[in-house]
mmCIF file of C-alpha atoms in Angstrom:
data_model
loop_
_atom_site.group_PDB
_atom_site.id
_atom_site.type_symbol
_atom_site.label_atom_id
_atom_site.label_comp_id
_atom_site.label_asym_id
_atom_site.label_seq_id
_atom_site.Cartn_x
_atom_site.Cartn_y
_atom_site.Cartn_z
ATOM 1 C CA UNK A 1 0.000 0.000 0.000
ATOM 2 C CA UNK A 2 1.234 3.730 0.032
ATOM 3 C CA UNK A 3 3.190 5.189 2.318
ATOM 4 C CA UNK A 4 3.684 9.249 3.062
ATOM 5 C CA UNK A 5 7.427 10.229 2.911
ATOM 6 C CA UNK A 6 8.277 10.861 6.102
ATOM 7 C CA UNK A 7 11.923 12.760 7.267
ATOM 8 C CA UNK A 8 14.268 12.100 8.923
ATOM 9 C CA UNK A 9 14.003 8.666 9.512
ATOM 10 C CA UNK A 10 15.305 8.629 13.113
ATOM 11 C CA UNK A 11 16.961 11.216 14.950
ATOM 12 C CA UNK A 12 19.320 11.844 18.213
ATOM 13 C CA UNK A 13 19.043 14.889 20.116
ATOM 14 C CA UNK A 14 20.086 16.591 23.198
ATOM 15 C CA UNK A 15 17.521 17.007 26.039
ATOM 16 C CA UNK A 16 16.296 20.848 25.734
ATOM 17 C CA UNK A 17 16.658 21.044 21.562
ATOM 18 C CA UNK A 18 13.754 21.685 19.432
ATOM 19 C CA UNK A 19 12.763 18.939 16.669
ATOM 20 C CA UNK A 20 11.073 18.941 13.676
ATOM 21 C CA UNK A 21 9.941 16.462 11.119
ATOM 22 C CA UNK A 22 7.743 16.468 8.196
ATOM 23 C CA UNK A 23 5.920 14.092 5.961
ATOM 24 C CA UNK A 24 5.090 14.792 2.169
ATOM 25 C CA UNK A 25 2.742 13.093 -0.625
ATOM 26 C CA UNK A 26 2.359 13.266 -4.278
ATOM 27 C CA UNK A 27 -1.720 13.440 -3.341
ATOM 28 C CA UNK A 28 -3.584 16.292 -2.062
ATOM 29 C CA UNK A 29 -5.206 15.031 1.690
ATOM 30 C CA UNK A 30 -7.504 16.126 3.217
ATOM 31 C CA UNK A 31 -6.732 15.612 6.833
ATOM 32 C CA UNK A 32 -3.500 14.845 8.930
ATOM 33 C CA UNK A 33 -3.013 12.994 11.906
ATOM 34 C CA UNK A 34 0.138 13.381 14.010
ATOM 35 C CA UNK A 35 0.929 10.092 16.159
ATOM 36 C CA UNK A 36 3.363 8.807 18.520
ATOM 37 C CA UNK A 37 4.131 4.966 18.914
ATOM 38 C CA UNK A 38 5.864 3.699 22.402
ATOM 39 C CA UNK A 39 6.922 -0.126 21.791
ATOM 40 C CA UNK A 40 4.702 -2.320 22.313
ATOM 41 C CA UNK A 41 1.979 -0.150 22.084
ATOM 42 C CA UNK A 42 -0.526 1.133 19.555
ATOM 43 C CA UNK A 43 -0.180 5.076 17.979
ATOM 44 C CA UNK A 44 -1.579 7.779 20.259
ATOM 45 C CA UNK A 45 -3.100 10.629 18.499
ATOM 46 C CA UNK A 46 -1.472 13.901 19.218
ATOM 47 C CA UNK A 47 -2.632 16.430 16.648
ATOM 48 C CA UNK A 48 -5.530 16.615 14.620
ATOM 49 C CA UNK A 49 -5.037 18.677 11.496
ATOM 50 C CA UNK A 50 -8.319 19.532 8.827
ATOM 51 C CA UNK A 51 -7.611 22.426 6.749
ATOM 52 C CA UNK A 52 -4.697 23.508 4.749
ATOM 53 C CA UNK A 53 -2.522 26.424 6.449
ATOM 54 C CA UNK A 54 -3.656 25.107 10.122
ATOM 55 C CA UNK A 55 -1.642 25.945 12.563
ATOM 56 C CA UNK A 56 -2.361 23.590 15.861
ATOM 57 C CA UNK A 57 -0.189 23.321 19.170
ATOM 58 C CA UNK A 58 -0.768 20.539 21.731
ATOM 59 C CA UNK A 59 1.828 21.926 24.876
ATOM 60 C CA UNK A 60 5.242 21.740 23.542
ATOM 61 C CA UNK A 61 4.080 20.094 20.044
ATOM 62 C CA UNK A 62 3.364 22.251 17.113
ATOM 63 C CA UNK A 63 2.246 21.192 13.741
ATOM 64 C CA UNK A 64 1.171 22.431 10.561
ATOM 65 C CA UNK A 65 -1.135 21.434 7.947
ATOM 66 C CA UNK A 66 0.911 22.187 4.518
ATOM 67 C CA UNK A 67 -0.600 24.705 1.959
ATOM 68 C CA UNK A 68 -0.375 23.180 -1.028
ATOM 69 C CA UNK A 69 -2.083 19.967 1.237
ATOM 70 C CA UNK A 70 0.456 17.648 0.124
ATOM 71 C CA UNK A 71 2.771 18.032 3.565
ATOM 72 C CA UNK A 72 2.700 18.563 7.277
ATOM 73 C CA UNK A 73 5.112 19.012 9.788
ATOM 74 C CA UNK A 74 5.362 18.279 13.375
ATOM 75 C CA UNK A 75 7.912 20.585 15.767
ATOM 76 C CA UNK A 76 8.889 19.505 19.767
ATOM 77 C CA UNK A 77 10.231 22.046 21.269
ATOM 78 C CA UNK A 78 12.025 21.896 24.390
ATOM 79 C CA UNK A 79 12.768 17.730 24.238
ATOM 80 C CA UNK A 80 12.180 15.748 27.262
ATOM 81 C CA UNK A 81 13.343 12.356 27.880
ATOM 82 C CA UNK A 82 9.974 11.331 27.711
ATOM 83 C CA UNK A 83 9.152 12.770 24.107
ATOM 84 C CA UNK A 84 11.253 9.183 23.225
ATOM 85 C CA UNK A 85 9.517 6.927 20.867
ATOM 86 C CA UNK A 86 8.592 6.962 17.549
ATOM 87 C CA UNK A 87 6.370 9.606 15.802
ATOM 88 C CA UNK A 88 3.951 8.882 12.605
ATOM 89 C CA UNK A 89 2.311 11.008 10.128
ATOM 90 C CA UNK A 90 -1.200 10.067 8.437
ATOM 91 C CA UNK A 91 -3.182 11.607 5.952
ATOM 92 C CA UNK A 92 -6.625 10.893 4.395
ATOM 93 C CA UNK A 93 -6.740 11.963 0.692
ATOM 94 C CA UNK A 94 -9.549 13.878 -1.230
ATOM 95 C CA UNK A 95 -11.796 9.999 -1.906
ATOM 96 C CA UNK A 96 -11.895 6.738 0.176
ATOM 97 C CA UNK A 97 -11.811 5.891 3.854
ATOM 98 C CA UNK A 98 -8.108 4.749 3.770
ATOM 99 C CA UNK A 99 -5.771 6.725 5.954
ATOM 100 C CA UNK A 100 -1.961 6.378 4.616
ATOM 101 C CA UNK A 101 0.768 6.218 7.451
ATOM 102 C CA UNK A 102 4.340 7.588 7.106
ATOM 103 C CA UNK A 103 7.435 5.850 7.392
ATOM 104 C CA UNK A 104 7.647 6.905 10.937
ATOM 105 C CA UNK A 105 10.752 8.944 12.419
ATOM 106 C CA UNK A 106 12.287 7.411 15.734
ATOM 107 C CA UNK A 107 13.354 9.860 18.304
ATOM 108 C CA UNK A 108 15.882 9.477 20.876
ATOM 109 C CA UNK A 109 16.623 11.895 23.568
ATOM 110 C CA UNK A 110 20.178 11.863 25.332
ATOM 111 C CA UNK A 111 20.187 13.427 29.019
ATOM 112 C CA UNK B 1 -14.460 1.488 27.814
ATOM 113 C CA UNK B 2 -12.207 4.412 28.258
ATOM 114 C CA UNK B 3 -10.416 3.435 24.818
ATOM 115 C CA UNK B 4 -9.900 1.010 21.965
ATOM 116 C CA UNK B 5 -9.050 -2.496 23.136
ATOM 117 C CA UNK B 6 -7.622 -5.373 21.713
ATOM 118 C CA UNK B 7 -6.695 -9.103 22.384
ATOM 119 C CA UNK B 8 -5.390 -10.879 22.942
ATOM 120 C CA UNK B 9 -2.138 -9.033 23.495
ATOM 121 C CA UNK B 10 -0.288 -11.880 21.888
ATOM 122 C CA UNK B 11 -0.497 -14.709 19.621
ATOM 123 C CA UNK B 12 1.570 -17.258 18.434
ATOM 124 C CA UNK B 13 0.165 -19.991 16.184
ATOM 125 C CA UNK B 14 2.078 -22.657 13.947
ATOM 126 C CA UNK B 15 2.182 -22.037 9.781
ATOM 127 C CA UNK B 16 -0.919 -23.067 8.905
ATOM 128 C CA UNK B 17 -3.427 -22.291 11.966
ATOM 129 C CA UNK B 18 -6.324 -20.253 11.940
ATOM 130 C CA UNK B 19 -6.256 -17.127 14.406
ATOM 131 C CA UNK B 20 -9.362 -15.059 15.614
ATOM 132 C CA UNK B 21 -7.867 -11.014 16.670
ATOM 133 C CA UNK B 22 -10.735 -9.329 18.520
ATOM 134 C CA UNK B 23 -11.522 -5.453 18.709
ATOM 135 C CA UNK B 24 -13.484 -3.518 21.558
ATOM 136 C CA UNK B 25 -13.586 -0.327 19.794
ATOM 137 C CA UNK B 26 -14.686 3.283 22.167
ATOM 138 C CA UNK B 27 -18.412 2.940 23.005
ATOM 139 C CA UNK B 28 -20.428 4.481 20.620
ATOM 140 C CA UNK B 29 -18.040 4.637 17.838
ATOM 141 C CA UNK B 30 -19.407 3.835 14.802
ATOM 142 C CA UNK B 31 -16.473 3.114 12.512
ATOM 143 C CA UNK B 32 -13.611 0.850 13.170
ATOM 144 C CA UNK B 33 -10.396 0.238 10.985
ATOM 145 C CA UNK B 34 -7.811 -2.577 10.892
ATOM 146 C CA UNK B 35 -4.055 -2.223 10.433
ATOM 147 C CA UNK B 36 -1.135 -4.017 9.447
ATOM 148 C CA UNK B 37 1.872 -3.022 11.021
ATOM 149 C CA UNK B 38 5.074 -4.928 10.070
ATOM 150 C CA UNK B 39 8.067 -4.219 12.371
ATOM 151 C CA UNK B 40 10.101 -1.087 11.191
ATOM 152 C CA UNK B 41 6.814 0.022 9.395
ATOM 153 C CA UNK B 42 3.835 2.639 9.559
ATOM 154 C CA UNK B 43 0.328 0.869 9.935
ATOM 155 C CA UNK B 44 -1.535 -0.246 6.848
ATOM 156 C CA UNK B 45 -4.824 -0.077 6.216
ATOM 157 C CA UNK B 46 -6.811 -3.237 5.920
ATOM 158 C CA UNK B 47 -10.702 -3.040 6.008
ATOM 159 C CA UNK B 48 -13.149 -0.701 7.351
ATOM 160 C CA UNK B 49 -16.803 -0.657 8.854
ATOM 161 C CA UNK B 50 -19.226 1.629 9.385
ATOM 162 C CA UNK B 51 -21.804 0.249 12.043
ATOM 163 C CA UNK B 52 -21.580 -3.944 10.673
ATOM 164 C CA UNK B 53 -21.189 -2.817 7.301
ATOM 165 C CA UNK B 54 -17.836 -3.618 5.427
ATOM 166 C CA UNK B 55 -17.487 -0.767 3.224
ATOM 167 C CA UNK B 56 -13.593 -1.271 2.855
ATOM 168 C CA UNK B 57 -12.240 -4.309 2.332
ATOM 169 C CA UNK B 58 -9.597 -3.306 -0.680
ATOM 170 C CA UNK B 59 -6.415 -3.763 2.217
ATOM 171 C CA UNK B 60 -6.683 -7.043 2.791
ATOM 172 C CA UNK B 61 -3.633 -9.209 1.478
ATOM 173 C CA UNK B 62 -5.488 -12.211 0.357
ATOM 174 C CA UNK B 63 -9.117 -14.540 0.776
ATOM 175 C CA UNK B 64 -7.361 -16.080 3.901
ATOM 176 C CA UNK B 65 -7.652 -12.844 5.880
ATOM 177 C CA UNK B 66 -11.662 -11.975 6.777
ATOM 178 C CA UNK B 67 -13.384 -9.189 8.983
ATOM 179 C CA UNK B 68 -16.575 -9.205 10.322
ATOM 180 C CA UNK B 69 -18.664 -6.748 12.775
ATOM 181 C CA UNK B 70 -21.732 -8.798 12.801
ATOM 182 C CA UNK B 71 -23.425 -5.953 15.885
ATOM 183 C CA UNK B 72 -21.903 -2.649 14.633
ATOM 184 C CA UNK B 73 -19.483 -2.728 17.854
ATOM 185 C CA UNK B 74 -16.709 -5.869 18.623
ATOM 186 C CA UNK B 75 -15.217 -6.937 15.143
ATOM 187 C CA UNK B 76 -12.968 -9.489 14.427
ATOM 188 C CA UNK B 77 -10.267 -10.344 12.154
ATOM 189 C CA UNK B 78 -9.673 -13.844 11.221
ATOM 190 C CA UNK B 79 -6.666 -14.858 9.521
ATOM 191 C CA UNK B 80 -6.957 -18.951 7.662
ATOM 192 C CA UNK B 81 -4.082 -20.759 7.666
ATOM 193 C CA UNK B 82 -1.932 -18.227 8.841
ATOM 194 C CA UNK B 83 1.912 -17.971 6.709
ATOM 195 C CA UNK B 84 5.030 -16.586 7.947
ATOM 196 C CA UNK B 85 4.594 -13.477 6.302
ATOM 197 C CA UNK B 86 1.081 -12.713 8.699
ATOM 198 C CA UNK B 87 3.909 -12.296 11.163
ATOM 199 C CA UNK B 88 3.202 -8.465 12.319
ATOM 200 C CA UNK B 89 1.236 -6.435 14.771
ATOM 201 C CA UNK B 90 -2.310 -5.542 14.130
ATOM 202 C CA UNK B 91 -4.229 -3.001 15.054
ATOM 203 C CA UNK B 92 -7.675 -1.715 15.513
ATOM 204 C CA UNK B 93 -8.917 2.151 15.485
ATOM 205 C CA UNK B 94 -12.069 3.283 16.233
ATOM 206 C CA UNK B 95 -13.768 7.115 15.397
ATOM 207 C CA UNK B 96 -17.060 8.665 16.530
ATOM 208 C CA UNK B 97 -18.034 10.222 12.730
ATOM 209 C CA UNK B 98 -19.592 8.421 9.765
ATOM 210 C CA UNK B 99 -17.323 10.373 7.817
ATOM 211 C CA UNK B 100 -13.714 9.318 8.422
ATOM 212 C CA UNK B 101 -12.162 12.094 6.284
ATOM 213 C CA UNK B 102 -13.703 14.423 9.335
ATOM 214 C CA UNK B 103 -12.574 12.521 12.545
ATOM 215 C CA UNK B 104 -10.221 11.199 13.744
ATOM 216 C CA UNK B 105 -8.799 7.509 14.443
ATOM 217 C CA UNK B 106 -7.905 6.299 18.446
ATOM 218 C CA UNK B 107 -5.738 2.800 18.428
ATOM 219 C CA UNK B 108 -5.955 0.321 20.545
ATOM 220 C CA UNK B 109 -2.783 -1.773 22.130
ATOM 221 C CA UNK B 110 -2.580 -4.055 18.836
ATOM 222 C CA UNK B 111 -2.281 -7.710 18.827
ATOM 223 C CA UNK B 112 1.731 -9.220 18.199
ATOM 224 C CA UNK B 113 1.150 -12.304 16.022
ATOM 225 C CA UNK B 114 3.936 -14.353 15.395
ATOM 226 C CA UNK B 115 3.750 -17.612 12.678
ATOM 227 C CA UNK B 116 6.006 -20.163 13.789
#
């Protein structure tokens, strides 16, 4: 099935930096859903995004909703430890029921 | 209940056994999705229902993988004589709209099935 590109792949920080991430598609969507995956565990919904140029926050997470509706990005600012996991994006284009899921990018957070 | 759930947790089952994955989706929820999520991988859609009906089935690998939702609310994915390659997690979402492009999904746990 399709998957959105989704970069970086993984990435290693320093607890306090700011990250960003973004996921593009050759199809114009709809929606996009922001998710992060802990192992083991299923995706928890962190942002909701329905109209192209929205601009939603969710505490320290930030993402936007591209205008040409073919990306998104996702920014963390301030890491935590805890922000450690790994983060998908998923978009719903213009026909069907069938949300596409990025690639993922896996975040690690050094002390 | 409070959120989507899913069992059992795990499963292991020998090439050629068949395997029942059960959903609780959020009460009231009236459409519920199934994923395929291989390791290293984003989920991939499988079927979808709105209330019992299977409006979505165009995700399913082959005629040995079947979904049903016979009361609008549990559903349950049944996999016939599973392979190696059903190896993977799956995972159920449920969302309160008819219209999924307008909602959004909630996930449960997933169920780990491994094909000896």
């Amino acid at each position: 099935g399709q998957q959105l590109n989704q970069s970086p792949q993984s990435m290693f920080i320093q607890e306090g930096e700011d990250v960003s991430m973004n996921c593009t598609s050759s199809s114009i969507f709809n929606t996009w859903l922001w998710y992060k995956q802990d192992p083991g565990e299923g995706p928890v919904l962190l942002i909701a995004l329905y109209k192209a140029g929205e601009l939603t926050s969710n505490g320290r997470l930030t993402a936007q909703f591209g205008i040409t509706r073919k990306d998104s990005f996702l920014n963390i600012s301030a890491s935590i430890p805890s922000d450690v996991g790994i983060y998908f994006c998923a978009g719903l284009p213009n026909t069907g029921n069938q949300f596409y899921f990025g690639t993922g990018t896996s975040l690690t957070v050094i002390p | 209940g409070a959120g989507v759930s899913q069992s059992p947790r795990y499963k292991v089952a020998k090439r050629g056994q068949d395997v029942a994955l059960r959903c609780d989706p959020i009460s009231g929820h009236v459409s519920l999705f199934w994923y395929q999520q291989a390791l290293g991988q984003g989920p991939e859609f499988l079927t979808y229902f709105q209330n019992e009906a299977q409006l979505d089935k165009s995700g399913l690998p082959s005629d040995r993988f079947f979904a049903e939702r016979p009361e609008g609310s549990v559903s349950t994915l049944k996999i016939q004589r599973t392979q190696q390659e059903d190896s993977a997690v799956y995972l159920c979402a449920s969302s309160s709209r008819l219209e999924s492009g307008t909602d959004t999904q909630y996930f449960g746990p997933g169920t780990r099935l491994t094909v000896l």
